[in-house]
Tab-separated table of C-alpha atoms and ligand atoms in Angstrom:
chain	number	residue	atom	x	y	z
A	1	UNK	CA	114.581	208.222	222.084
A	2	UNK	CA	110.788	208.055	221.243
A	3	UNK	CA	108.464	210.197	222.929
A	4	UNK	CA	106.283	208.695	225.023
A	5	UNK	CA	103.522	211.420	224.791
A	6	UNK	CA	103.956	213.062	221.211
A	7	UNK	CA	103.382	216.779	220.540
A	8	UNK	CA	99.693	217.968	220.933
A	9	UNK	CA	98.380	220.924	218.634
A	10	UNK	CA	96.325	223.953	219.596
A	11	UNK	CA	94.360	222.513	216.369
A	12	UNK	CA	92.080	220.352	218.445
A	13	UNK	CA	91.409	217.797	215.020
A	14	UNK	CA	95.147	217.127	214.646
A	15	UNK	CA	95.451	215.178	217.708
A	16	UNK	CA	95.257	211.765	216.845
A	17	UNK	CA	94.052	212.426	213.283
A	18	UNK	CA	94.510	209.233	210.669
A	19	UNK	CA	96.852	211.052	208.378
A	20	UNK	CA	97.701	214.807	209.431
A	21	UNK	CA	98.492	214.877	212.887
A	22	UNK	CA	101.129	217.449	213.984
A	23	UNK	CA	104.030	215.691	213.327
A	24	UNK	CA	103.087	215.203	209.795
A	25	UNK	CA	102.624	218.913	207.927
A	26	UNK	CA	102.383	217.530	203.985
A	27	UNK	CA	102.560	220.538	201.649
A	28	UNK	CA	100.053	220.249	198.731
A	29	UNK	CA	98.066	223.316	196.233
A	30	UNK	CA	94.315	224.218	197.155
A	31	UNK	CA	92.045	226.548	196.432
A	32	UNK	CA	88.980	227.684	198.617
A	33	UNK	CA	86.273	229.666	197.775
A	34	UNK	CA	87.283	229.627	194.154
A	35	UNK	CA	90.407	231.637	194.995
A	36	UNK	CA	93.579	230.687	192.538
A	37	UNK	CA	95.145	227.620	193.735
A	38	UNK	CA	97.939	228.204	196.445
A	39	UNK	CA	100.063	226.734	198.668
A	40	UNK	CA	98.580	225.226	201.686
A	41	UNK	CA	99.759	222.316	204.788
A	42	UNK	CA	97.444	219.620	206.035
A	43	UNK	CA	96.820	219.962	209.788
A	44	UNK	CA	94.278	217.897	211.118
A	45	UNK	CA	90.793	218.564	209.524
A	46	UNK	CA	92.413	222.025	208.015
A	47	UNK	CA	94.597	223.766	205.818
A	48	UNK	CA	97.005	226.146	206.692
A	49	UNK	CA	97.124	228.912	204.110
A	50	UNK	CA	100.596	229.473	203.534
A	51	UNK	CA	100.112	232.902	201.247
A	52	UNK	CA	97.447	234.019	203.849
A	53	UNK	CA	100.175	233.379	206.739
A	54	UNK	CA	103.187	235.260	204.562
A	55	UNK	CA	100.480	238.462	204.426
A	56	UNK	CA	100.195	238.253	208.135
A	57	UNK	CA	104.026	238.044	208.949
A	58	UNK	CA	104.344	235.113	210.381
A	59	UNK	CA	107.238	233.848	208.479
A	60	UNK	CA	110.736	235.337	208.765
A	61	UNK	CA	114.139	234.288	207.431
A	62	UNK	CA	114.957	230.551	205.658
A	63	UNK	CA	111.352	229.964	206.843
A	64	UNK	CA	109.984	232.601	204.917
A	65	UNK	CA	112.157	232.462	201.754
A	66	UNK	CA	110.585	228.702	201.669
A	67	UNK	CA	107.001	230.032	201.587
A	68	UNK	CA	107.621	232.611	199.332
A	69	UNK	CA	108.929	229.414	196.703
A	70	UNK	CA	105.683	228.031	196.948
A	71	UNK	CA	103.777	231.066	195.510
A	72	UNK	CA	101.632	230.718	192.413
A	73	UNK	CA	99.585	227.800	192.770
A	74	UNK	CA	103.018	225.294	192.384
A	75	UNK	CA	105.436	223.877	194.476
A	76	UNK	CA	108.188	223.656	191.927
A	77	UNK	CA	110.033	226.933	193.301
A	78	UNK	CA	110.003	225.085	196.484
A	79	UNK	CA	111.353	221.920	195.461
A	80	UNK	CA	114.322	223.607	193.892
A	81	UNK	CA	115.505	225.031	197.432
A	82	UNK	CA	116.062	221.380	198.861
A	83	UNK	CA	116.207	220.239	202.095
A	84	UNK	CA	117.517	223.367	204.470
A	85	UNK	CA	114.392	225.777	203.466
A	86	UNK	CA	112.113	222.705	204.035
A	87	UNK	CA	113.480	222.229	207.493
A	88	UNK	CA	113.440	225.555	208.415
A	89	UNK	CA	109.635	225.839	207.288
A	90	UNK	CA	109.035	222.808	209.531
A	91	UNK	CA	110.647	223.792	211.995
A	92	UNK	CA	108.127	226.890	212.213
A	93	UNK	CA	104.858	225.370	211.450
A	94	UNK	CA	105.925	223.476	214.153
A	95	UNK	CA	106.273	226.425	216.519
A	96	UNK	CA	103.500	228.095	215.455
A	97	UNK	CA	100.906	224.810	215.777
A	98	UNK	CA	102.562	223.044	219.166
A	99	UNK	CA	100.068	223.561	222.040
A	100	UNK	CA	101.262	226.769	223.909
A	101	UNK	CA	102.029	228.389	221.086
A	102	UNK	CA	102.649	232.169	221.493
A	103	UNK	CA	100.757	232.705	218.285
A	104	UNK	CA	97.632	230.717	218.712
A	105	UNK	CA	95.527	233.496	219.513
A	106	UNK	CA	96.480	235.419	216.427
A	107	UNK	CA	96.382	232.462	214.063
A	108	UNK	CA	92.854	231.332	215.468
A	109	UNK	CA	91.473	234.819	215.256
A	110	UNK	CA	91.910	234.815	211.349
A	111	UNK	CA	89.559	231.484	211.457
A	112	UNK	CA	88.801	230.111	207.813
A	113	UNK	CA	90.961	232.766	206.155
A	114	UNK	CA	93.891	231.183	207.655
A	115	UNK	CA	92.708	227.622	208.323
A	116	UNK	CA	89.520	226.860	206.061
A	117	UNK	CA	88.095	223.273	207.190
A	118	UNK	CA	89.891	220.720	203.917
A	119	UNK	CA	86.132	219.682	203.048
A	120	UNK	CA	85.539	223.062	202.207
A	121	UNK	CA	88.488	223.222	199.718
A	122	UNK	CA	89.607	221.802	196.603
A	123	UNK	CA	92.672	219.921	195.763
A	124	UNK	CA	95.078	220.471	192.836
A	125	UNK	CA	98.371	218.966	192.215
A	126	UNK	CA	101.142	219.888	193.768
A	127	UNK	CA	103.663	220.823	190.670
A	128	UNK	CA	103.792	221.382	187.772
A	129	UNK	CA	105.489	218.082	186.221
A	130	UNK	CA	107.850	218.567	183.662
A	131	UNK	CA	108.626	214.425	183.425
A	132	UNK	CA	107.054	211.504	184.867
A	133	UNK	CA	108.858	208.002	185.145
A	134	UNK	CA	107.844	204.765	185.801
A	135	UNK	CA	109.998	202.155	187.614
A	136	UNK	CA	109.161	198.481	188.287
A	137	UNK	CA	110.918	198.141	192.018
A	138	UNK	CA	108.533	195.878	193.396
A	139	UNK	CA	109.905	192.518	193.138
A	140	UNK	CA	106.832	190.209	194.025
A	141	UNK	CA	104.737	192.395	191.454
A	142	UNK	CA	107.589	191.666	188.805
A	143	UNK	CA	107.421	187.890	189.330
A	144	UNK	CA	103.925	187.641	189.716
A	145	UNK	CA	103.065	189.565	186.454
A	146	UNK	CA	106.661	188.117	184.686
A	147	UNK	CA	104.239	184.923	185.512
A	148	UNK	CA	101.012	185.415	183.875
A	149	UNK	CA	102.709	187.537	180.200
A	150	UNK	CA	105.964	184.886	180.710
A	151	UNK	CA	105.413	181.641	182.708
A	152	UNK	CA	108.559	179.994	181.273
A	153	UNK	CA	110.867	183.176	182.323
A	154	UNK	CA	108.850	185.429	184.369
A	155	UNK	CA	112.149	187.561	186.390
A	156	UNK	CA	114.218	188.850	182.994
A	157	UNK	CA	117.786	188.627	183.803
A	158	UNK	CA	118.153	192.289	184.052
A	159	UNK	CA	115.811	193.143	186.818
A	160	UNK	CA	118.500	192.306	189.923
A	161	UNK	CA	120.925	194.634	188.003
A	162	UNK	CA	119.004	197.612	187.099
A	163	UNK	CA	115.975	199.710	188.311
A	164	UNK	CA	113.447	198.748	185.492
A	165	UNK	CA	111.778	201.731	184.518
A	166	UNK	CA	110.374	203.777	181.336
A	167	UNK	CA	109.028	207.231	180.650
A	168	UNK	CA	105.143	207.701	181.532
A	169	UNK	CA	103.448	210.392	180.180
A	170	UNK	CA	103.349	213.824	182.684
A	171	UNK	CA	100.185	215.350	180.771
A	172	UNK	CA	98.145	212.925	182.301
A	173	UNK	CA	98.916	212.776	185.840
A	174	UNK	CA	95.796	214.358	187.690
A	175	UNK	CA	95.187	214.766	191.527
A	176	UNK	CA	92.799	212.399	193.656
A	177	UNK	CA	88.985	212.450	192.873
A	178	UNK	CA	89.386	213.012	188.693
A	179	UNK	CA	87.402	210.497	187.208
A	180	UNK	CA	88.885	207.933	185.246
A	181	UNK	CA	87.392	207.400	181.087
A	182	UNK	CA	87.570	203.759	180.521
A	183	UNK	CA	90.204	204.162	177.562
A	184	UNK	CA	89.854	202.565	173.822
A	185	UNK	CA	92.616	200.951	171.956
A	186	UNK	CA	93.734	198.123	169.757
A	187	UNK	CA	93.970	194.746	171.325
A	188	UNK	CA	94.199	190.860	170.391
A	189	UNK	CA	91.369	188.606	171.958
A	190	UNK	CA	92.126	185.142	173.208
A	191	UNK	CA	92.076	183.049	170.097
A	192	UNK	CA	92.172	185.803	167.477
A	193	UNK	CA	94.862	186.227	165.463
A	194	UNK	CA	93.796	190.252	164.216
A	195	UNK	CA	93.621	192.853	166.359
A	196	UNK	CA	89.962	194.866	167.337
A	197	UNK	CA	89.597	198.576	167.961
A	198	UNK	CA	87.483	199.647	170.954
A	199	UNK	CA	86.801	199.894	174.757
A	200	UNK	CA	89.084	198.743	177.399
A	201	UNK	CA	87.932	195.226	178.863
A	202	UNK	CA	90.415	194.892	181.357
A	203	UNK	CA	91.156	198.034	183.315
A	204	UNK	CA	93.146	197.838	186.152
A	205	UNK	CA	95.029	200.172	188.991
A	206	UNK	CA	98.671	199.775	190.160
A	207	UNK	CA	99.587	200.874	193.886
A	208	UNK	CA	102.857	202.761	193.808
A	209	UNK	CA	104.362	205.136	196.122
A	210	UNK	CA	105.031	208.362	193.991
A	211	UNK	CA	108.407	210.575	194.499
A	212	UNK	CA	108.883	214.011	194.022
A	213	UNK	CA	112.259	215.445	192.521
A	214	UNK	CA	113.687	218.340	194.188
A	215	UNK	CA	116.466	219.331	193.204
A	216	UNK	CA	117.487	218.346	189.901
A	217	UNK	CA	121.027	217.682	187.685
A	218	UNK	CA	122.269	220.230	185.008
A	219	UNK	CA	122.202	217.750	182.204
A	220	UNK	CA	125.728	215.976	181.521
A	221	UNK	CA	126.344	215.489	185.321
A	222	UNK	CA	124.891	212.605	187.540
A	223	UNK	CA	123.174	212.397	191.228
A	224	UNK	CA	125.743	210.370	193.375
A	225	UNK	CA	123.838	207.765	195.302
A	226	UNK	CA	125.092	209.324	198.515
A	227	UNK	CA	123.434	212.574	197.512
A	228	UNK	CA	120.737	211.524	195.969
A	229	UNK	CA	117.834	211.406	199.449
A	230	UNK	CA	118.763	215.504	199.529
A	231	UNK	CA	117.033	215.322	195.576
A	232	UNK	CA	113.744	214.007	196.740
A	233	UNK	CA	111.256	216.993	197.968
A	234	UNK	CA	108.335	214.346	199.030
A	235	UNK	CA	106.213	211.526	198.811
A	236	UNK	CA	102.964	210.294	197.490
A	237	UNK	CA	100.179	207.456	196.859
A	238	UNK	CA	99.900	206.698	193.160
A	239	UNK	CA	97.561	205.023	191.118
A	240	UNK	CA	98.828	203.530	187.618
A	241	UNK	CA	95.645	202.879	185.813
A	242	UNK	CA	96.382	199.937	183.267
A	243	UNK	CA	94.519	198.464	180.452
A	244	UNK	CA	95.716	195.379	180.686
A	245	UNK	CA	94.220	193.853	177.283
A	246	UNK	CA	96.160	197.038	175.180
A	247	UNK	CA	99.024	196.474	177.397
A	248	UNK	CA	99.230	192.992	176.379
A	249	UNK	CA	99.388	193.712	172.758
A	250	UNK	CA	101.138	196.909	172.642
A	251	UNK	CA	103.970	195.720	174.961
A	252	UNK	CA	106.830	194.293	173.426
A	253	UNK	CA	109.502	195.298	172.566
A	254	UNK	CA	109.370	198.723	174.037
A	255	UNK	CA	107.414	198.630	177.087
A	256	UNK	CA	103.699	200.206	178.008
A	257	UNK	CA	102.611	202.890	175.749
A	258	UNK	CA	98.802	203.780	175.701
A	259	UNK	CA	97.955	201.347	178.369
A	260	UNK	CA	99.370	203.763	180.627
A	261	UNK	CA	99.143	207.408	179.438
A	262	UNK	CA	95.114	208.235	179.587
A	263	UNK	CA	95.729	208.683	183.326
A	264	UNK	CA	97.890	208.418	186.245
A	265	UNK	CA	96.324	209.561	189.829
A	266	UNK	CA	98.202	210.879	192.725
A	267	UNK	CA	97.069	211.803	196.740
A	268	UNK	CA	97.584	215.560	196.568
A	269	UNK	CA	99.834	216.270	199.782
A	270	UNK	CA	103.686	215.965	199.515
A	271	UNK	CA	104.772	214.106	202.588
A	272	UNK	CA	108.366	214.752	203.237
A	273	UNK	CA	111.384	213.146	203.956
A	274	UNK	CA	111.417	214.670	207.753
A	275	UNK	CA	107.798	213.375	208.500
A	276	UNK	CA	108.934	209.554	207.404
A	277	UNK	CA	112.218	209.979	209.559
A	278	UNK	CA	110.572	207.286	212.017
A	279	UNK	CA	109.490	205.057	209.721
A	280	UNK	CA	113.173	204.493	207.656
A	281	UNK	CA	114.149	201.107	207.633
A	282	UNK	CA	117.200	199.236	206.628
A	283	UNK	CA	116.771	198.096	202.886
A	284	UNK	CA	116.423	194.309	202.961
A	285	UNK	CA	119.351	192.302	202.930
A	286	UNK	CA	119.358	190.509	199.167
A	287	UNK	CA	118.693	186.874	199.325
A	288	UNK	CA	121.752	184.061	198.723
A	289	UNK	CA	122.912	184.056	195.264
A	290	UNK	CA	121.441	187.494	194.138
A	291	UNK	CA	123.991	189.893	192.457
A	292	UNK	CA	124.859	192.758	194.458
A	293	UNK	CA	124.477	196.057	193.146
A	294	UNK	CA	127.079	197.849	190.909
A	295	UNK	CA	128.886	200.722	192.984
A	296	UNK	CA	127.033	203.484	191.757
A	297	UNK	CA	124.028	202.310	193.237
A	298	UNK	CA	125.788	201.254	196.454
A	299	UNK	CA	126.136	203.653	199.372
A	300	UNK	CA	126.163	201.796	202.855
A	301	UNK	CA	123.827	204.888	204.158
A	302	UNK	CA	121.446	204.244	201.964
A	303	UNK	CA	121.520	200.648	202.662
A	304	UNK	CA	121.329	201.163	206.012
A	305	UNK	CA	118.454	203.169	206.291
A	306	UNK	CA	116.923	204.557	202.680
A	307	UNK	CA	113.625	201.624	202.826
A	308	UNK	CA	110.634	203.133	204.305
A	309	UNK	CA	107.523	201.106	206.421
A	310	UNK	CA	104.716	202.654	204.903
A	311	UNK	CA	101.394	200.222	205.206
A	312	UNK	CA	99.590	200.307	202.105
A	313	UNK	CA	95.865	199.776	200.976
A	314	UNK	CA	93.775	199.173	198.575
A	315	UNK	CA	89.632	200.024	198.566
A	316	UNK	CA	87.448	199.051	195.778
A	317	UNK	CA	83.230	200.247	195.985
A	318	UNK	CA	81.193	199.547	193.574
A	319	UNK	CA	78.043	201.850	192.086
A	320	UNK	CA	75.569	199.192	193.858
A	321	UNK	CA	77.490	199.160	196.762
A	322	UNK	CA	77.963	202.468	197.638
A	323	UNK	CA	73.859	202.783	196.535
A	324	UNK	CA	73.114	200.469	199.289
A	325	UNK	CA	75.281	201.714	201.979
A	326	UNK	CA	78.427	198.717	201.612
A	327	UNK	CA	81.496	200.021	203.324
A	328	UNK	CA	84.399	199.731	200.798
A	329	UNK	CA	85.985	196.300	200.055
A	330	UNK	CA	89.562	195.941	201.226
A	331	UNK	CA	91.258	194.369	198.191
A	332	UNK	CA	95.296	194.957	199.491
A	333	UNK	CA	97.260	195.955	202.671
A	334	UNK	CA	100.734	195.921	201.412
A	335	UNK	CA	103.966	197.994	202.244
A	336	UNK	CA	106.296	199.942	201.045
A	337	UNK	CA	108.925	196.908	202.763
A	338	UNK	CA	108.646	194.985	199.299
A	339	UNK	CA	110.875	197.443	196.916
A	340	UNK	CA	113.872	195.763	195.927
A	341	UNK	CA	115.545	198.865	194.775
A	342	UNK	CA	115.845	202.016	197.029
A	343	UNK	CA	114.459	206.105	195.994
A	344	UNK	CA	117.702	207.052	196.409
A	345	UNK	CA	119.010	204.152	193.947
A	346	UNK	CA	115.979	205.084	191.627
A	347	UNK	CA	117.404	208.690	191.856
A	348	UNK	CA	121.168	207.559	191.096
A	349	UNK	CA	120.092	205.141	188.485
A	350	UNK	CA	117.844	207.712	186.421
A	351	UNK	CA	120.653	210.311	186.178
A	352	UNK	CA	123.877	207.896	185.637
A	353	UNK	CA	123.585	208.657	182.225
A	354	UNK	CA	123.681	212.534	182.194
A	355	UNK	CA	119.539	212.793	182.390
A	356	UNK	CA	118.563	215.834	183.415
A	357	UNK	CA	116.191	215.458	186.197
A	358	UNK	CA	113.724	218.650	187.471
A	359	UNK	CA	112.383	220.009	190.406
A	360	UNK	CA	108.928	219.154	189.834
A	361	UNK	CA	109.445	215.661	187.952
A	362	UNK	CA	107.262	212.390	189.398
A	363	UNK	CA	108.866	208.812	189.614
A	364	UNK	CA	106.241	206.029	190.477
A	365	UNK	CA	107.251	202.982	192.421
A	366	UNK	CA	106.115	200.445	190.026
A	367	UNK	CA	103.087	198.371	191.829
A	368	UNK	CA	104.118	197.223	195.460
A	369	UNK	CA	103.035	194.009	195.875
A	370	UNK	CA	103.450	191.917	198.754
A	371	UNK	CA	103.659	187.823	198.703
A	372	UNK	CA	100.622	186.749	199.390
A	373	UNK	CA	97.096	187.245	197.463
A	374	UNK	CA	95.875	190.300	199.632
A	375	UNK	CA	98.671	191.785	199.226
A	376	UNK	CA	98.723	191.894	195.792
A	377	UNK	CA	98.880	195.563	193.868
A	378	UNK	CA	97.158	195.173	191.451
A	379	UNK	CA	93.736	193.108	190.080
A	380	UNK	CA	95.829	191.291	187.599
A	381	UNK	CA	97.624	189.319	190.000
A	382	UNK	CA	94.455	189.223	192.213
A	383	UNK	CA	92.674	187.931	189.804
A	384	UNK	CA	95.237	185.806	188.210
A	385	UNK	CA	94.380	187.688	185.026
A	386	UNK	CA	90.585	187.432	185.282
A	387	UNK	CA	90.999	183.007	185.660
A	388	UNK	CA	89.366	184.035	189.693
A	389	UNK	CA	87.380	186.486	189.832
A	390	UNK	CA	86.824	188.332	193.691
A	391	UNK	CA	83.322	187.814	195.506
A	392	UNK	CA	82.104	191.405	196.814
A	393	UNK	CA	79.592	191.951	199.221
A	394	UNK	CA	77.393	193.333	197.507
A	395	UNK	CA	77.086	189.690	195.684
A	396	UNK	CA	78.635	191.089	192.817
A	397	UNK	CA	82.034	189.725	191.204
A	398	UNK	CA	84.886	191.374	189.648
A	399	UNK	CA	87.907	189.969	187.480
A	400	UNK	CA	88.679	193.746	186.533
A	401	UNK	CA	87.063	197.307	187.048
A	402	UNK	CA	83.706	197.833	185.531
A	403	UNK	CA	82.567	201.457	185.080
A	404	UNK	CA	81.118	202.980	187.802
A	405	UNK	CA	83.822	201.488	190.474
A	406	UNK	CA	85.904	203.655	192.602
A	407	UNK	CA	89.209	202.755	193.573
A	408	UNK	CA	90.624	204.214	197.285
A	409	UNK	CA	94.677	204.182	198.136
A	410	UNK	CA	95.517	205.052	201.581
A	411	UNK	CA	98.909	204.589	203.500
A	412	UNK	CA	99.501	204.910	206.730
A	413	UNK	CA	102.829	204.859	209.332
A	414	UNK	CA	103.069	203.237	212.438
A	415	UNK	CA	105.766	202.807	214.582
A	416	UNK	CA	105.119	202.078	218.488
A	417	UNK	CA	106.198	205.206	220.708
A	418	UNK	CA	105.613	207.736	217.458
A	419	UNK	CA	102.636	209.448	216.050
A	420	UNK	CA	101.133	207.781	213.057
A	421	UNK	CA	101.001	209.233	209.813
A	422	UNK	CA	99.190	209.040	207.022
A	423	UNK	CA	99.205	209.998	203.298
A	424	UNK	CA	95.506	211.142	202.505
A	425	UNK	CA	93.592	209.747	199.599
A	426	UNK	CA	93.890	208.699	196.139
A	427	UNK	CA	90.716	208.173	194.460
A	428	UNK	CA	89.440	207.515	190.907
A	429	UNK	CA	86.025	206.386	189.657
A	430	UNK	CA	85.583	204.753	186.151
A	431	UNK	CA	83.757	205.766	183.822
A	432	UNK	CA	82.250	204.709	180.274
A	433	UNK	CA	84.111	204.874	177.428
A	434	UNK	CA	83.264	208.043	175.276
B	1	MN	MN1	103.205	201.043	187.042
């Protein structure tokens, strides 16, 4: 049963805080004070040093064979141990931060060595990422976009059938708060029939939920759809920057190629599977006449509760706003309710074929778009492709990003008689072209 009065924390900021309350503990890498970067957890307005708190002996047993894993500035070791050494370091944060705790005076002696206030750190990402993949599970952002590059056939008859994805490029992924180089590339211009060679004119973001791998596959085998939730080691915000004008060219018949690779931004802190227990959901019951999945992306577990309710948004602030003082414009509050295709089916699906998959290894949602027009994922379907352009407060307008703009993802969970969670940030500013 739900608690009516969730657990407080001796950390006075975690009570009640937008995204790191308690109940949420997100793993991530940070560094402070230009140490290395190490392992940390988001509580409230801190970090818990997790290499600082293995020197002091906090952490025995499963507990502390999971911190030891995250050593060296990368969370793959971690990862790799699955879901038991996870719990068991939960279950011990938990212990050590739950008001009362027998080790509150200890922990808050050590002050910022121990638990350094998050604005005085720096961010890094959480893994090293050995592959990154791309899927396209977001149905309304499929038709919407099948619309404006297809109007006569926008759904292709493969998308009920298969989780639509390609490989992205993992060199590129960088945390929040790396600035974004308005990319150049070869593109066609309405009416032309040659292509041109230069700066982006129609950069765009993508809101996706991000996945970590966990445990991986020896190549040759496959991840069962029943087993494939115990392969995910977390969750994140992602942005899929997207020149839309190279996209457009570049395309067909293989897919997105340099419209995608000069960046791809993720939030920083791994928000696991036991933190989103409350916020599960039944995956949507397919509409009339849609073709139900083949069996190996079937498991009635999964079905029954592998779709998350994660609220989604989307900030855009421009140079001139943020000059004179404009809070951010909303541009999106969507949720993660719209993915047609499960994680755990993306999982199954990605390693039918004998892939090897890696601890470490990013999948992105594909952009999460809801039905209606602010709920859309992206500025190309805002914008219907730059034919309406969005009004800003600021009086300016915007069919796609000009340099100088910062884009903002949040999510957040919220389910009555449960603490809400949140993901953190994912931010990117444009800049010129080089
Ligand atoms: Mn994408």
């Amino acid at each position: 049963m739900p608690s009516t009065s969730p657990l407080r924390s001796w950390v006075a900021s975690a009570n009640g805080h937008r995204d790191f309350p308690l109940q949420n503990l997100p793993l991530g890498v940070f560094s402070h004070n230009g140490s290395a970067p190490r392992s940390g957890v988001a509580i409230g307005e801190h970090i818990f040093d997790l290499e600082a708190a293995l020197a002091a002996g906090v952490f025995e047993g499963l507990a502390r064979t999971a911190v030891e894993a995250t050593r060296g500035g990368q969370l793959n070791g971690f990862f790799q141990l699955g879901r038991e050494a996870r719990v068991a370091l939960r279950e011990r944060l938990l212990e050590l931060f739950t008001e009362g705790s027998t080790l509150h005076g200890k922990l808050e002696a050590q002050g910022a060595k121990l638990l350094p206030l998050a604005t005085d750190c720096q961010m890094h990402l959480p893994a090293k990422i050995g592959d990154y993949t791309d899927f396209y599970v977001g149905i309304e952002h499929a038709q919407n976009v099948g619309k404006l590059f297809r109007p006569d056939n926008p759904l292709l008859p493969n998308y009920k059938h298969v989780p639509i994805g390609y490989h992205g490029r993992a060199s590129t992924v960088r945390p929040s708060g790396t600035d974004v180089r308005r990319p150049k590339g070869q593109t066609l211009p309405a009416g032309h029939s040659e292509p041109t060679f230069g700066p982006c004119a129609r950069l765009d973001f993508e809101l996706e939920l991000g996945i970590w791998i966990g445990q991986g596959n020896d190549m040759g085998d496959s991840i069962e759809i029943a087993d494939a939730a115990d392969h995910i080691a977390g969750y994140c915000l992602l942005n899929d920057w997207s020149a839309r004008d190279i996209q457009a060219w570049e395309y067909q018949p293989l897919g997105p190629f340099l419209s995608k690779s000069f960046i791809t931004s993720v939030s920083p802190w791994v928000i696991t599977a036991e933190a989103l227990a409350p916020f599960r959901r039944a995956q949507p019951a397919r509409p009339d006449g849609d073709p139900q999945p083949l069996a190996y992306l079937l498991d009635p577990r999964d079905q029954a509760s592998g779709a998350f309710d994660i609220e989604l948004e989307v900030l855009l602030t421009t140079e001139s706003m943020r000059e004179t003082g404009l809070p951010p414009h909303r541009l999106t509050l969507s949720n993660t309710r719209h993915m047609y295709w499960t994680v755990a089916q993306m999982v199954a699906h990605h390693s039918v074929n004998g892939c090897q998959l890696q601890a470490g290894d990013l999948f992105g949602s594909g952009t999460l778009s809801g039905p209606h027009n602010d709920q859309f994922g992206s500025l190309l379907e805002i914008t219907e492709g730059g034919k309406k352009p969005i009004e800003l407060a600021s009086g300016e307008v915007r069919k796609f990003l000009e340099d100088g703009d910062e884009i903002i993802l949040r999510a957040r969970c919220v389910r009555e008689g449960f603490a809400s969670i949140g993901f953190g940030e994912c931010r990117g500013t444009v800049l010129p072209a080089r």
